JSON list of N, CA and C in Angstrom, two decimals:
[
{"chain": "A", "resi": 1, "resn": "UNK", "atom": "N", "xyz": [-5.26, 31.33, -6.40]},
{"chain": "A", "resi": 1, "resn": "UNK", "atom": "CA", "xyz": [-4.91, 31.16, -7.22]},
{"chain": "A", "resi": 1, "resn": "UNK", "atom": "C", "xyz": [-6.21, 30.22, -8.16]},
{"chain": "A", "resi": 2, "resn": "UNK", "atom": "N", "xyz": [-6.73, 30.40, -9.21]},
{"chain": "A", "resi": 2, "resn": "UNK", "atom": "CA", "xyz": [-7.63, 29.30, -9.57]},
{"chain": "A", "resi": 2, "resn": "UNK", "atom": "C", "xyz": [-6.58, 28.92, -11.40]},
{"chain": "A", "resi": 3, "resn": "UNK", "atom": "N", "xyz": [-7.93, 27.40, -11.26]},
{"chain": "A", "resi": 3, "resn": "UNK", "atom": "CA", "xyz": [-7.00, 26.94, -11.87]},
{"chain": "A", "resi": 3, "resn": "UNK", "atom": "C", "xyz": [-8.37, 26.89, -12.96]},
{"chain": "A", "resi": 4, "resn": "UNK", "atom": "N", "xyz": [-7.79, 26.26, -13.92]},
{"chain": "A", "resi": 4, "resn": "UNK", "atom": "CA", "xyz": [-8.54, 26.70, -15.40]},
{"chain": "A", "resi": 4, "resn": "UNK", "atom": "C", "xyz": [-9.10, 25.14, -15.73]},
{"chain": "A", "resi": 5, "resn": "UNK", "atom": "N", "xyz": [-10.49, 24.99, -16.29]},
{"chain": "A", "resi": 5, "resn": "UNK", "atom": "CA", "xyz": [-10.93, 23.85, -16.49]},
{"chain": "A", "resi": 5, "resn": "UNK", "atom": "C", "xyz": [-10.22, 22.87, -16.79]},
{"chain": "A", "resi": 6, "resn": "UNK", "atom": "N", "xyz": [-9.50, 23.89, -18.17]},
{"chain": "A", "resi": 6, "resn": "UNK", "atom": "CA", "xyz": [-8.11, 22.57, -18.65]},
{"chain": "A", "resi": 6, "resn": "UNK", "atom": "C", "xyz": [-6.74, 21.64, -18.18]},
{"chain": "A", "resi": 7, "resn": "UNK", "atom": "N", "xyz": [-6.59, 22.56, -17.25]},
{"chain": "A", "resi": 7, "resn": "UNK", "atom": "CA", "xyz": [-4.89, 22.27, -16.65]},
{"chain": "A", "resi": 7, "resn": "UNK", "atom": "C", "xyz": [-5.20, 21.72, -15.03]},
{"chain": "A", "resi": 8, "resn": "UNK", "atom": "N", "xyz": [-7.55, 21.66, -14.77]},
{"chain": "A", "resi": 8, "resn": "UNK", "atom": "CA", "xyz": [-7.74, 20.57, -13.45]},
{"chain": "A", "resi": 8, "resn": "UNK", "atom": "C", "xyz": [-7.34, 19.68, -14.13]},
{"chain": "A", "resi": 9, "resn": "UNK", "atom": "N", "xyz": [-8.57, 19.61, -15.32]},
{"chain": "A", "resi": 9, "resn": "UNK", "atom": "CA", "xyz": [-8.11, 17.78, -16.02]},
{"chain": "A", "resi": 9, "resn": "UNK", "atom": "C", "xyz": [-7.06, 17.79, -16.39]},
{"chain": "A", "resi": 10, "resn": "UNK", "atom": "N", "xyz": [-5.61, 18.05, -16.27]},
{"chain": "A", "resi": 10, "resn": "UNK", "atom": "CA", "xyz": [-4.47, 17.42, -16.41]},
{"chain": "A", "resi": 10, "resn": "UNK", "atom": "C", "xyz": [-4.19, 17.74, -15.73]},
{"chain": "A", "resi": 11, "resn": "UNK", "atom": "N", "xyz": [-4.21, 17.90, -13.99]},
{"chain": "A", "resi": 11, "resn": "UNK", "atom": "CA", "xyz": [-3.82, 17.90, -12.99]},
{"chain": "A", "resi": 11, "resn": "UNK", "atom": "C", "xyz": [-4.02, 16.72, -13.07]},
{"chain": "A", "resi": 12, "resn": "UNK", "atom": "N", "xyz": [-5.07, 15.86, -13.12]},
{"chain": "A", "resi": 12, "resn": "UNK", "atom": "CA", "xyz": [-6.96, 15.30, -12.18]},
{"chain": "A", "resi": 12, "resn": "UNK", "atom": "C", "xyz": [-5.77, 14.08, -13.12]},
{"chain": "A", "resi": 13, "resn": "UNK", "atom": "N", "xyz": [-5.46, 13.90, -14.19]},
{"chain": "A", "resi": 13, "resn": "UNK", "atom": "CA", "xyz": [-4.90, 13.15, -15.70]},
{"chain": "A", "resi": 13, "resn": "UNK", "atom": "C", "xyz": [-3.49, 12.33, -14.75]},
{"chain": "A", "resi": 14, "resn": "UNK", "atom": "N", "xyz": [-2.95, 13.51, -14.83]},
{"chain": "A", "resi": 14, "resn": "UNK", "atom": "CA", "xyz": [-1.68, 13.02, -13.86]},
{"chain": "A", "resi": 14, "resn": "UNK", "atom": "C", "xyz": [-1.41, 12.97, -13.21]},
{"chain": "A", "resi": 15, "resn": "UNK", "atom": "N", "xyz": [-2.17, 13.51, -12.00]},
{"chain": "A", "resi": 15, "resn": "UNK", "atom": "CA", "xyz": [-2.27, 13.08, -10.46]},
{"chain": "A", "resi": 15, "resn": "UNK", "atom": "C", "xyz": [-2.24, 11.91, -10.06]},
{"chain": "A", "resi": 16, "resn": "UNK", "atom": "N", "xyz": [-3.80, 11.69, -10.48]},
{"chain": "A", "resi": 16, "resn": "UNK", "atom": "CA", "xyz": [-4.37, 10.01, -10.08]},
{"chain": "A", "resi": 16, "resn": "UNK", "atom": "C", "xyz": [-3.13, 9.00, -10.07]},
{"chain": "A", "resi": 17, "resn": "UNK", "atom": "N", "xyz": [-2.79, 8.72, -11.57]},
{"chain": "A", "resi": 17, "resn": "UNK", "atom": "CA", "xyz": [-2.29, 7.19, -11.72]},
{"chain": "A", "resi": 17, "resn": "UNK", "atom": "C", "xyz": [-0.40, 7.75, -10.27]},
{"chain": "A", "resi": 18, "resn": "UNK", "atom": "N", "xyz": [-0.50, 8.92, -10.36]},
{"chain": "A", "resi": 18, "resn": "UNK", "atom": "CA", "xyz": [0.78, 8.85, -9.62]},
{"chain": "A", "resi": 18, "resn": "UNK", "atom": "C", "xyz": [0.27, 8.48, -7.81]},
{"chain": "A", "resi": 19, "resn": "UNK", "atom": "N", "xyz": [-0.83, 8.75, -7.84]},
{"chain": "A", "resi": 19, "resn": "UNK", "atom": "CA", "xyz": [-1.16, 8.86, -5.85]},
{"chain": "A", "resi": 19, "resn": "UNK", "atom": "C", "xyz": [-1.89, 7.00, -6.18]},
{"chain": "A", "resi": 20, "resn": "UNK", "atom": "N", "xyz": [-1.68, 6.60, -7.29]},
{"chain": "A", "resi": 20, "resn": "UNK", "atom": "CA", "xyz": [-2.50, 5.39, -7.18]},
{"chain": "A", "resi": 20, "resn": "UNK", "atom": "C", "xyz": [-0.79, 4.71, -7.16]},
{"chain": "A", "resi": 21, "resn": "UNK", "atom": "N", "xyz": [0.23, 4.72, -8.45]},
{"chain": "A", "resi": 21, "resn": "UNK", "atom": "CA", "xyz": [1.64, 4.65, -8.30]},
{"chain": "A", "resi": 21, "resn": "UNK", "atom": "C", "xyz": [2.00, 4.55, -7.27]},
{"chain": "A", "resi": 22, "resn": "UNK", "atom": "N", "xyz": [2.34, 5.71, -6.78]},
{"chain": "A", "resi": 22, "resn": "UNK", "atom": "CA", "xyz": [2.95, 5.73, -4.88]},
{"chain": "A", "resi": 22, "resn": "UNK", "atom": "C", "xyz": [2.16, 4.89, -4.04]},
{"chain": "A", "resi": 23, "resn": "UNK", "atom": "N", "xyz": [0.95, 4.92, -3.60]},
{"chain": "A", "resi": 23, "resn": "UNK", "atom": "CA", "xyz": [-0.10, 3.68, -2.97]},
{"chain": "A", "resi": 23, "resn": "UNK", "atom": "C", "xyz": [0.27, 2.27, -3.24]},
{"chain": "A", "resi": 24, "resn": "UNK", "atom": "N", "xyz": [0.40, 2.01, -4.40]},
{"chain": "A", "resi": 24, "resn": "UNK", "atom": "CA", "xyz": [1.05, 0.63, -4.93]},
{"chain": "A", "resi": 24, "resn": "UNK", "atom": "C", "xyz": [2.65, 0.17, -4.60]},
{"chain": "A", "resi": 25, "resn": "UNK", "atom": "N", "xyz": [3.09, 0.97, -4.40]},
{"chain": "A", "resi": 25, "resn": "UNK", "atom": "CA", "xyz": [5.01, 1.40, -4.33]},
{"chain": "A", "resi": 25, "resn": "UNK", "atom": "C", "xyz": [4.64, 1.70, -2.80]},
{"chain": "A", "resi": 26, "resn": "UNK", "atom": "N", "xyz": [3.87, 1.73, -2.05]},
{"chain": "A", "resi": 26, "resn": "UNK", "atom": "CA", "xyz": [4.11, 1.61, -0.51]},
{"chain": "A", "resi": 26, "resn": "UNK", "atom": "C", "xyz": [3.43, 0.39, 0.18]},
{"chain": "A", "resi": 27, "resn": "UNK", "atom": "N", "xyz": [2.42, -0.04, -0.53]},
{"chain": "A", "resi": 27, "resn": "UNK", "atom": "CA", "xyz": [2.01, -1.44, -0.72]},
{"chain": "A", "resi": 27, "resn": "UNK", "atom": "C", "xyz": [2.73, -3.03, -0.51]},
{"chain": "A", "resi": 28, "resn": "UNK", "atom": "N", "xyz": [3.85, -2.73, -1.48]},
{"chain": "A", "resi": 28, "resn": "UNK", "atom": "CA", "xyz": [4.55, -3.65, -2.08]},
{"chain": "A", "resi": 28, "resn": "UNK", "atom": "C", "xyz": [5.66, -3.64, -1.46]},
{"chain": "A", "resi": 29, "resn": "UNK", "atom": "N", "xyz": [6.17, -2.30, -0.62]},
{"chain": "A", "resi": 29, "resn": "UNK", "atom": "CA", "xyz": [7.81, -1.73, 0.43]},
{"chain": "A", "resi": 29, "resn": "UNK", "atom": "C", "xyz": [6.34, -2.49, 1.86]},
{"chain": "A", "resi": 30, "resn": "UNK", "atom": "N", "xyz": [5.54, -1.97, 2.03]},
{"chain": "A", "resi": 30, "resn": "UNK", "atom": "CA", "xyz": [5.42, -3.22, 3.37]},
{"chain": "A", "resi": 30, "resn": "UNK", "atom": "C", "xyz": [5.00, -4.20, 4.07]},
{"chain": "A", "resi": 31, "resn": "UNK", "atom": "N", "xyz": [4.37, -5.41, 1.88]},
{"chain": "A", "resi": 31, "resn": "UNK", "atom": "CA", "xyz": [4.16, -6.38, 1.95]},
{"chain": "A", "resi": 31, "resn": "UNK", "atom": "C", "xyz": [5.92, -6.99, 2.38]},
{"chain": "A", "resi": 32, "resn": "UNK", "atom": "N", "xyz": [6.72, -5.98, 1.39]},
{"chain": "A", "resi": 32, "resn": "UNK", "atom": "CA", "xyz": [8.56, -6.94, 1.73]},
{"chain": "A", "resi": 32, "resn": "UNK", "atom": "C", "xyz": [8.19, -6.26, 3.15]},
{"chain": "A", "resi": 33, "resn": "UNK", "atom": "N", "xyz": [8.50, -5.78, 3.79]},
{"chain": "A", "resi": 33, "resn": "UNK", "atom": "CA", "xyz": [9.26, -6.28, 5.58]},
{"chain": "A", "resi": 33, "resn": "UNK", "atom": "C", "xyz": [8.47, -6.94, 5.80]},
{"chain": "A", "resi": 34, "resn": "UNK", "atom": "N", "xyz": [6.99, -6.82, 5.90]},
{"chain": "A", "resi": 34, "resn": "UNK", "atom": "CA", "xyz": [6.13, -8.22, 6.47]},
{"chain": "A", "resi": 34, "resn": "UNK", "atom": "C", "xyz": [7.14, -9.63, 6.50]},
{"chain": "A", "resi": 35, "resn": "UNK", "atom": "N", "xyz": [7.16, -10.21, 5.16]},
{"chain": "A", "resi": 35, "resn": "UNK", "atom": "CA", "xyz": [7.63, -10.96, 4.72]},
{"chain": "A", "resi": 35, "resn": "UNK", "atom": "C", "xyz": [8.90, -11.74, 5.65]},
{"chain": "A", "resi": 36, "resn": "UNK", "atom": "N", "xyz": [9.64, -10.53, 5.56]},
{"chain": "A", "resi": 36, "resn": "UNK", "atom": "CA", "xyz": [10.92, -10.62, 6.06]},
{"chain": "A", "resi": 36, "resn": "UNK", "atom": "C", "xyz": [11.44, -10.92, 7.73]},
{"chain": "A", "resi": 37, "resn": "UNK", "atom": "N", "xyz": [9.84, -10.50, 8.26]},
{"chain": "A", "resi": 37, "resn": "UNK", "atom": "CA", "xyz": [9.54, -10.70, 10.11]},
{"chain": "A", "resi": 37, "resn": "UNK", "atom": "C", "xyz": [9.15, -12.14, 9.98]},
{"chain": "A", "resi": 38, "resn": "UNK", "atom": "N", "xyz": [9.07, -12.19, 11.68]},
{"chain": "A", "resi": 38, "resn": "UNK", "atom": "CA", "xyz": [8.93, -13.89, 11.59]},
{"chain": "A", "resi": 38, "resn": "UNK", "atom": "C", "xyz": [7.57, -13.61, 10.97]},
{"chain": "A", "resi": 39, "resn": "UNK", "atom": "N", "xyz": [7.61, -15.20, 10.27]},
{"chain": "A", "resi": 39, "resn": "UNK", "atom": "CA", "xyz": [5.87, -15.30, 10.28]},
{"chain": "A", "resi": 39, "resn": "UNK", "atom": "C", "xyz": [5.83, -16.70, 11.44]},
{"chain": "A", "resi": 40, "resn": "UNK", "atom": "N", "xyz": [4.31, -16.51, 11.65]},
{"chain": "A", "resi": 40, "resn": "UNK", "atom": "CA", "xyz": [3.19, -17.72, 12.70]},
{"chain": "A", "resi": 40, "resn": "UNK", "atom": "C", "xyz": [1.96, -18.48, 10.99]},
{"chain": "A", "resi": 41, "resn": "UNK", "atom": "N", "xyz": [1.99, -19.84, 11.35]},
{"chain": "A", "resi": 41, "resn": "UNK", "atom": "CA", "xyz": [1.70, -20.48, 10.65]},
{"chain": "A", "resi": 41, "resn": "UNK", "atom": "C", "xyz": [-0.23, -20.27, 12.04]},
{"chain": "A", "resi": 42, "resn": "UNK", "atom": "N", "xyz": [-0.91, -20.59, 10.59]},
{"chain": "A", "resi": 42, "resn": "UNK", "atom": "CA", "xyz": [-2.28, -20.45, 11.31]},
{"chain": "A", "resi": 42, "resn": "UNK", "atom": "C", "xyz": [-2.35, -20.39, 12.52]},
{"chain": "A", "resi": 43, "resn": "UNK", "atom": "N", "xyz": [-2.05, -21.90, 13.37]},
{"chain": "A", "resi": 43, "resn": "UNK", "atom": "CA", "xyz": [-2.37, -22.44, 14.81]},
{"chain": "A", "resi": 43, "resn": "UNK", "atom": "C", "xyz": [-1.95, -21.89, 15.06]},
{"chain": "A", "resi": 44, "resn": "UNK", "atom": "N", "xyz": [-0.92, -21.44, 15.01]},
{"chain": "A", "resi": 44, "resn": "UNK", "atom": "CA", "xyz": [-0.05, -20.93, 15.96]},
{"chain": "A", "resi": 44, "resn": "UNK", "atom": "C", "xyz": [0.19, -19.50, 16.07]},
{"chain": "A", "resi": 45, "resn": "UNK", "atom": "N", "xyz": [-0.48, -19.33, 15.53]},
{"chain": "A", "resi": 45, "resn": "UNK", "atom": "CA", "xyz": [-1.27, -17.49, 15.86]},
{"chain": "A", "resi": 45, "resn": "UNK", "atom": "C", "xyz": [-2.15, -17.28, 16.11]},
{"chain": "A", "resi": 46, "resn": "UNK", "atom": "N", "xyz": [-3.53, -18.09, 16.41]},
{"chain": "A", "resi": 46, "resn": "UNK", "atom": "CA", "xyz": [-4.75, -18.23, 16.32]},
{"chain": "A", "resi": 46, "resn": "UNK", "atom": "C", "xyz": [-3.96, -18.68, 18.90]},
{"chain": "A", "resi": 47, "resn": "UNK", "atom": "N", "xyz": [-2.98, -19.80, 18.53]},
{"chain": "A", "resi": 47, "resn": "UNK", "atom": "CA", "xyz": [-2.47, -19.90, 19.47]},
{"chain": "A", "resi": 47, "resn": "UNK", "atom": "C", "xyz": [-2.30, -19.04, 20.74]},
{"chain": "A", "resi": 48, "resn": "UNK", "atom": "N", "xyz": [-0.40, -18.18, 19.71]},
{"chain": "A", "resi": 48, "resn": "UNK", "atom": "CA", "xyz": [-0.55, -17.01, 20.45]},
{"chain": "A", "resi": 48, "resn": "UNK", "atom": "C", "xyz": [-1.68, -15.65, 20.51]},
{"chain": "A", "resi": 49, "resn": "UNK", "atom": "N", "xyz": [-2.84, -15.61, 20.24]},
{"chain": "A", "resi": 49, "resn": "UNK", "atom": "CA", "xyz": [-3.56, -15.24, 20.97]},
{"chain": "A", "resi": 49, "resn": "UNK", "atom": "C", "xyz": [-4.61, -15.53, 21.50]},
{"chain": "A", "resi": 50, "resn": "UNK", "atom": "N", "xyz": [-4.31, -16.28, 22.29]},
{"chain": "A", "resi": 50, "resn": "UNK", "atom": "CA", "xyz": [-5.78, -17.37, 23.23]},
{"chain": "A", "resi": 50, "resn": "UNK", "atom": "C", "xyz": [-4.88, -16.79, 24.61]}
]
């Protein structure tokens, strides 16, 4: 199945913003989960890594 140039342009116009929105949403969800976990200050983190 071949797409015409108009269909290809339409798919990009609709698809690219949709993918960006999904990416931003997944980042927010990941950030929310990270914020609810235990938080460390920078010195505590550095001590834990040593």
